[in-house]
Short mmCIF file of N, CA and C in Angstrom, two decimals:
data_model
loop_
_atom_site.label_atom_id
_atom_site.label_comp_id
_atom_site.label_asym_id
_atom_site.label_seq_id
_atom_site.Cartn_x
_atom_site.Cartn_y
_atom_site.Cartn_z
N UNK E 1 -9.66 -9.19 16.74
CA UNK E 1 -8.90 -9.70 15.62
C UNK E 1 -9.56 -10.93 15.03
N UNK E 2 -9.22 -10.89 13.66
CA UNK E 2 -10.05 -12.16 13.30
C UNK E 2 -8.71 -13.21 12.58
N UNK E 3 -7.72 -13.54 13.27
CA UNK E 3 -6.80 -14.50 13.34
C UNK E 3 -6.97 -15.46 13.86
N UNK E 4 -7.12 -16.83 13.20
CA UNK E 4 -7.10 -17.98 14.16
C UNK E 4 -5.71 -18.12 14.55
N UNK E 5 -5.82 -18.45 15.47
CA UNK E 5 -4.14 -18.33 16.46
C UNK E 5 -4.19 -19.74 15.91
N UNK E 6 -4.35 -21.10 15.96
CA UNK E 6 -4.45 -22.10 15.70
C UNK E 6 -3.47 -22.21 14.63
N UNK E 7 -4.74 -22.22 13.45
CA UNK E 7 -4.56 -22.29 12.02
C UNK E 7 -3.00 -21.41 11.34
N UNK E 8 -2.91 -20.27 12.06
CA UNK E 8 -2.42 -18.81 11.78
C UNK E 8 -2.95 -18.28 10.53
N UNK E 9 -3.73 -18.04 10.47
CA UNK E 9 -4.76 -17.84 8.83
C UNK E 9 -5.58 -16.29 9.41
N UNK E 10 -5.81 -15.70 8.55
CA UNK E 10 -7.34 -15.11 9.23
C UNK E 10 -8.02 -15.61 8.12
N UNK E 11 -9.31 -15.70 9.18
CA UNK E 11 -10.65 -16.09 8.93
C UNK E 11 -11.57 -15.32 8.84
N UNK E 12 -11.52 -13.60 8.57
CA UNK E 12 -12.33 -12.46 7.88
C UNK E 12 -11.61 -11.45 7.90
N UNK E 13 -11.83 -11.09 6.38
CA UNK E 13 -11.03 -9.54 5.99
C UNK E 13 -11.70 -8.75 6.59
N UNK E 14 -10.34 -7.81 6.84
CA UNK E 14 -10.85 -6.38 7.58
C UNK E 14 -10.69 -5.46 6.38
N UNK E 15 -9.52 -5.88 5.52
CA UNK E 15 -9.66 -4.73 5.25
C UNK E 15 -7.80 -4.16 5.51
N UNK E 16 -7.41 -5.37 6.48
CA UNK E 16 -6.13 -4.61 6.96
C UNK E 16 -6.18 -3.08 7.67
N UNK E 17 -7.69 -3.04 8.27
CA UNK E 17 -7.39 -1.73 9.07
C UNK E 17 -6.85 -1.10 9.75
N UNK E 18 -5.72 -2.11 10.30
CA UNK E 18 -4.37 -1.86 10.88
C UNK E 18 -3.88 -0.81 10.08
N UNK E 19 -3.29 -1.46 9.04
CA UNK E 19 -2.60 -1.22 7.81
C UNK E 19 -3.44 0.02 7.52
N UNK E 20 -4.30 0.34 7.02
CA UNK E 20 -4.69 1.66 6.52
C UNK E 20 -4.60 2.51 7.34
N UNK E 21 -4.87 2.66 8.67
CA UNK E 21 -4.91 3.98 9.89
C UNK E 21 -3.49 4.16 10.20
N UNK E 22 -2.75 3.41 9.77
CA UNK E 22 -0.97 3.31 10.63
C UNK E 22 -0.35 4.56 10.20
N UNK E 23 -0.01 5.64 10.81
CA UNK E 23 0.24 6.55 10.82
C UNK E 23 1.95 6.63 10.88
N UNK E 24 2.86 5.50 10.92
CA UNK E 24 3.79 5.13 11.03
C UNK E 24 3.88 4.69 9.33
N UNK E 25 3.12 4.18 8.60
CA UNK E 25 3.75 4.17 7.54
C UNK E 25 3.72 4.45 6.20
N UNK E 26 4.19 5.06 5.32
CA UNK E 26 3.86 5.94 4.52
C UNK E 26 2.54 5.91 3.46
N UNK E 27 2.57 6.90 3.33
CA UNK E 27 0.89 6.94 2.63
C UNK E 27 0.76 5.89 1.41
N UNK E 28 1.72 5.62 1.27
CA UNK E 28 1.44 4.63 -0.61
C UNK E 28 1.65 3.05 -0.45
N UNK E 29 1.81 2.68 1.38
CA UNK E 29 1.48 1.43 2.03
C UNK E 29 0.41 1.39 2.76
N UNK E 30 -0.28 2.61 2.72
CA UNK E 30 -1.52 2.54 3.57
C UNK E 30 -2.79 1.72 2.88
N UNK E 31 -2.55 0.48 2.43
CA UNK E 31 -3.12 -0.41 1.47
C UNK E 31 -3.28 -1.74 2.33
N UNK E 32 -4.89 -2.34 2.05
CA UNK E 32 -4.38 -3.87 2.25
C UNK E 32 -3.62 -4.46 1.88
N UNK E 33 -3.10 -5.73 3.07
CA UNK E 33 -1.73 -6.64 2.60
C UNK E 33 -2.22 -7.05 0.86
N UNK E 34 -3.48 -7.44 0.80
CA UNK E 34 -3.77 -7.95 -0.30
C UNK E 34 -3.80 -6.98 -1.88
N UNK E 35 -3.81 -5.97 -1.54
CA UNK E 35 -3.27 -5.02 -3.24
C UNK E 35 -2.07 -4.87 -2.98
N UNK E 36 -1.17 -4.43 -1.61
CA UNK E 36 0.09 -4.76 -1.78
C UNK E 36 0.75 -5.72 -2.35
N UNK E 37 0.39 -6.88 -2.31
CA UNK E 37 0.74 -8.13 -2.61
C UNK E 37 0.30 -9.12 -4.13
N UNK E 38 -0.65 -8.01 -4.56
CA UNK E 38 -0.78 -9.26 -5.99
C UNK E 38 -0.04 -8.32 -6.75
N UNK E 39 0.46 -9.56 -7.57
CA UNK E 39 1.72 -9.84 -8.85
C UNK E 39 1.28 -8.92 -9.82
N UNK E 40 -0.24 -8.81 -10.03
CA UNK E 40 -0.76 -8.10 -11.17
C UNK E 40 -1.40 -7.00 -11.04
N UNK E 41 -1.53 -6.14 -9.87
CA UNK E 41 -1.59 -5.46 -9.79
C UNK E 41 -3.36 -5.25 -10.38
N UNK E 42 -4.34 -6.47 -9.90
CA UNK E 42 -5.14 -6.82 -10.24
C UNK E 42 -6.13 -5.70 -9.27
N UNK E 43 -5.96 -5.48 -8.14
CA UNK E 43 -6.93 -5.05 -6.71
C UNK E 43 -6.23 -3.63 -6.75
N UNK E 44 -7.31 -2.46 -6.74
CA UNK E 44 -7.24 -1.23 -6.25
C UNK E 44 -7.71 -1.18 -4.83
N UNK E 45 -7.18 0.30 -4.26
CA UNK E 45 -7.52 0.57 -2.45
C UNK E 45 -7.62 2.36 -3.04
N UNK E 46 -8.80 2.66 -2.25
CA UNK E 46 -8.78 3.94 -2.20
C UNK E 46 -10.09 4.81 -2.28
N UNK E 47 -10.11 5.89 -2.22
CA UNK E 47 -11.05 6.83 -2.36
C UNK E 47 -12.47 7.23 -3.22
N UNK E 48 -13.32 6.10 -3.01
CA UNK E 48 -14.00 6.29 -4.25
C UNK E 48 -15.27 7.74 -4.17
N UNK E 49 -14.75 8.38 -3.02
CA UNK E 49 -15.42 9.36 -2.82
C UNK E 49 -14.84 10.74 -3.45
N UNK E 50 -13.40 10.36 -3.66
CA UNK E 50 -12.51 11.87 -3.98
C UNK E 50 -12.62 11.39 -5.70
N UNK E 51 -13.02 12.04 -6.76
CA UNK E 51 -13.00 11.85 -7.75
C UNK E 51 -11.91 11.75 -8.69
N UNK E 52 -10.82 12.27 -7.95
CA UNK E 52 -9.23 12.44 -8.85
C UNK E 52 -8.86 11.00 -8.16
N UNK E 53 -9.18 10.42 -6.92
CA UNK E 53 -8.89 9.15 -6.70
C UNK E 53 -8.47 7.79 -7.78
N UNK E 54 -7.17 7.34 -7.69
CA UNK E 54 -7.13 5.94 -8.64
C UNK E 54 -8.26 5.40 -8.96
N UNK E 55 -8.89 5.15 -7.91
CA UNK E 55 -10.11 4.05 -7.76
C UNK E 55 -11.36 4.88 -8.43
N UNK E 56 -11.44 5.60 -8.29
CA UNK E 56 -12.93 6.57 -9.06
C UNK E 56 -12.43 6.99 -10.04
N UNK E 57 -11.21 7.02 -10.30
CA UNK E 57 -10.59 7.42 -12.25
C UNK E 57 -11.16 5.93 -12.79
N UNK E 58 -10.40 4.48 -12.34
CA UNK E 58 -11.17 3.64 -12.76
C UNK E 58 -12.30 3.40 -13.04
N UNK E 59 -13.10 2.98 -11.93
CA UNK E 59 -14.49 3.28 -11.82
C UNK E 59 -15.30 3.72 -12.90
N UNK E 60 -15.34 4.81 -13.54
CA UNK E 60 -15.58 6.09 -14.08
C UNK E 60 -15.22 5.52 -15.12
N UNK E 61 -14.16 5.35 -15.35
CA UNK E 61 -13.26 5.41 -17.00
C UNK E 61 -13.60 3.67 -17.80
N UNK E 62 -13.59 2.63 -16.59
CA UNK E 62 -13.73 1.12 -17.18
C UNK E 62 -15.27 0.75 -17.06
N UNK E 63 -16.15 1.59 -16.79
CA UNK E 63 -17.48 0.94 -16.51
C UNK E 63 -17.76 0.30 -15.38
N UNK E 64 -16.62 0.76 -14.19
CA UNK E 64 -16.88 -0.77 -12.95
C UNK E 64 -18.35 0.13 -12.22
N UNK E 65 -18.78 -1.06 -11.65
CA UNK E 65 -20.25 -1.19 -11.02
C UNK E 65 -19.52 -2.37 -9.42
N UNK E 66 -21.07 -2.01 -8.80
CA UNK E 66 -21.15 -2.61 -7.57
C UNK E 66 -22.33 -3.59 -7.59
N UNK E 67 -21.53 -5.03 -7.04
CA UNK E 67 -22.62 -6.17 -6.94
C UNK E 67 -24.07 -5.71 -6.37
N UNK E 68 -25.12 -6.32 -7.19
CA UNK E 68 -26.53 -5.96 -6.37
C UNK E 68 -26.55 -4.57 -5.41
N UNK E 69 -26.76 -3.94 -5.93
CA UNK E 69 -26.62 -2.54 -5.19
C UNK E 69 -28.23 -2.65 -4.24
N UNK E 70 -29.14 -3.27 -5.72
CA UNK E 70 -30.54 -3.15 -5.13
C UNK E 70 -30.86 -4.13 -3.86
N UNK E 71 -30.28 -4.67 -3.23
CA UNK E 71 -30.20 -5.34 -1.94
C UNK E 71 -30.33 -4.47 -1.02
N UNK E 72 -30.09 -2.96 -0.98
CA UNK E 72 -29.99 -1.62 -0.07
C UNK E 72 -28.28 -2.32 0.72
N UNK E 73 -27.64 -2.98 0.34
CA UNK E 73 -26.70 -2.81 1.47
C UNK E 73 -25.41 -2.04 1.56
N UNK E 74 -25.41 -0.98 0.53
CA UNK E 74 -24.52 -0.04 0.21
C UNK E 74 -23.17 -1.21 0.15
N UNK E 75 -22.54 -1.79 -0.99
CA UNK E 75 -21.66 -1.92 -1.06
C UNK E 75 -20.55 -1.30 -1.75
N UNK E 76 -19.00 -1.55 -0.96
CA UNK E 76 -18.46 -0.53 -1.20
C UNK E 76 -17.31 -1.17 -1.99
N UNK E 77 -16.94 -2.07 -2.02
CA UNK E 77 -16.34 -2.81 -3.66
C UNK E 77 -17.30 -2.46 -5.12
N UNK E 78 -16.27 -2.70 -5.86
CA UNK E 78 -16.54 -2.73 -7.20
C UNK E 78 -15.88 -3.04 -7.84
N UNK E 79 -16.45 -3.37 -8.88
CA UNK E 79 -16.20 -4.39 -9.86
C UNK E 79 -15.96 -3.74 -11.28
N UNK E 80 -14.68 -4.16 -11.95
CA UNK E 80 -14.10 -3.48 -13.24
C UNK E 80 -14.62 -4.63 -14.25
N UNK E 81 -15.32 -4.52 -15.72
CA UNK E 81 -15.45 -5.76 -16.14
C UNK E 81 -14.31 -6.22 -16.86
N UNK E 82 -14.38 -7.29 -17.57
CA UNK E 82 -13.02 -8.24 -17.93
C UNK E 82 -12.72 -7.43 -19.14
N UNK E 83 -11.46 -7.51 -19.48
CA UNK E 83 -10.67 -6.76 -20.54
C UNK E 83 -10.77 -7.98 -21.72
#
């Protein structure tokens, strides 16, 4: 876990991988705390491999791209540009 027991903070995203594998709770919370939680509905979670996916309709449809791809480090965020 990457919780400082101390602080009570965490100190590196997972990802909430808890939260996504939990088989206890329904598929449309299987989201990090953090897209659960913003007001604006700013952060997508999901499939950018399944093409009917939220996240690859975006993707696809707004122009989003991935930081420095040419680094080779396969990243798997992306980025929607500003409206």
């Amino acid at each position: 876990r990457e919780l400082d027991p101390r602080e009570q903070v965490m100190k590196k995203c997972t990802l909430c991988v808890d939260r996504i594998y939990d088989a206890a709770l329904p598929p449309e919370e299987r989201k990090p705390a953090c897209v659960m939680a913003c007001p604006t509905s700013a952060r997508l979670f999901g499939d950018i491999h399944d093409p009917a996916s939220e996240v690859s309709v975006a993707i696809r449809e707004q122009g989003g791209y991935a930081l420095m791809p040419e680094w080779g480090t396969h990243p798997a965020n992306h980025y929607l540009p500003r409206r």
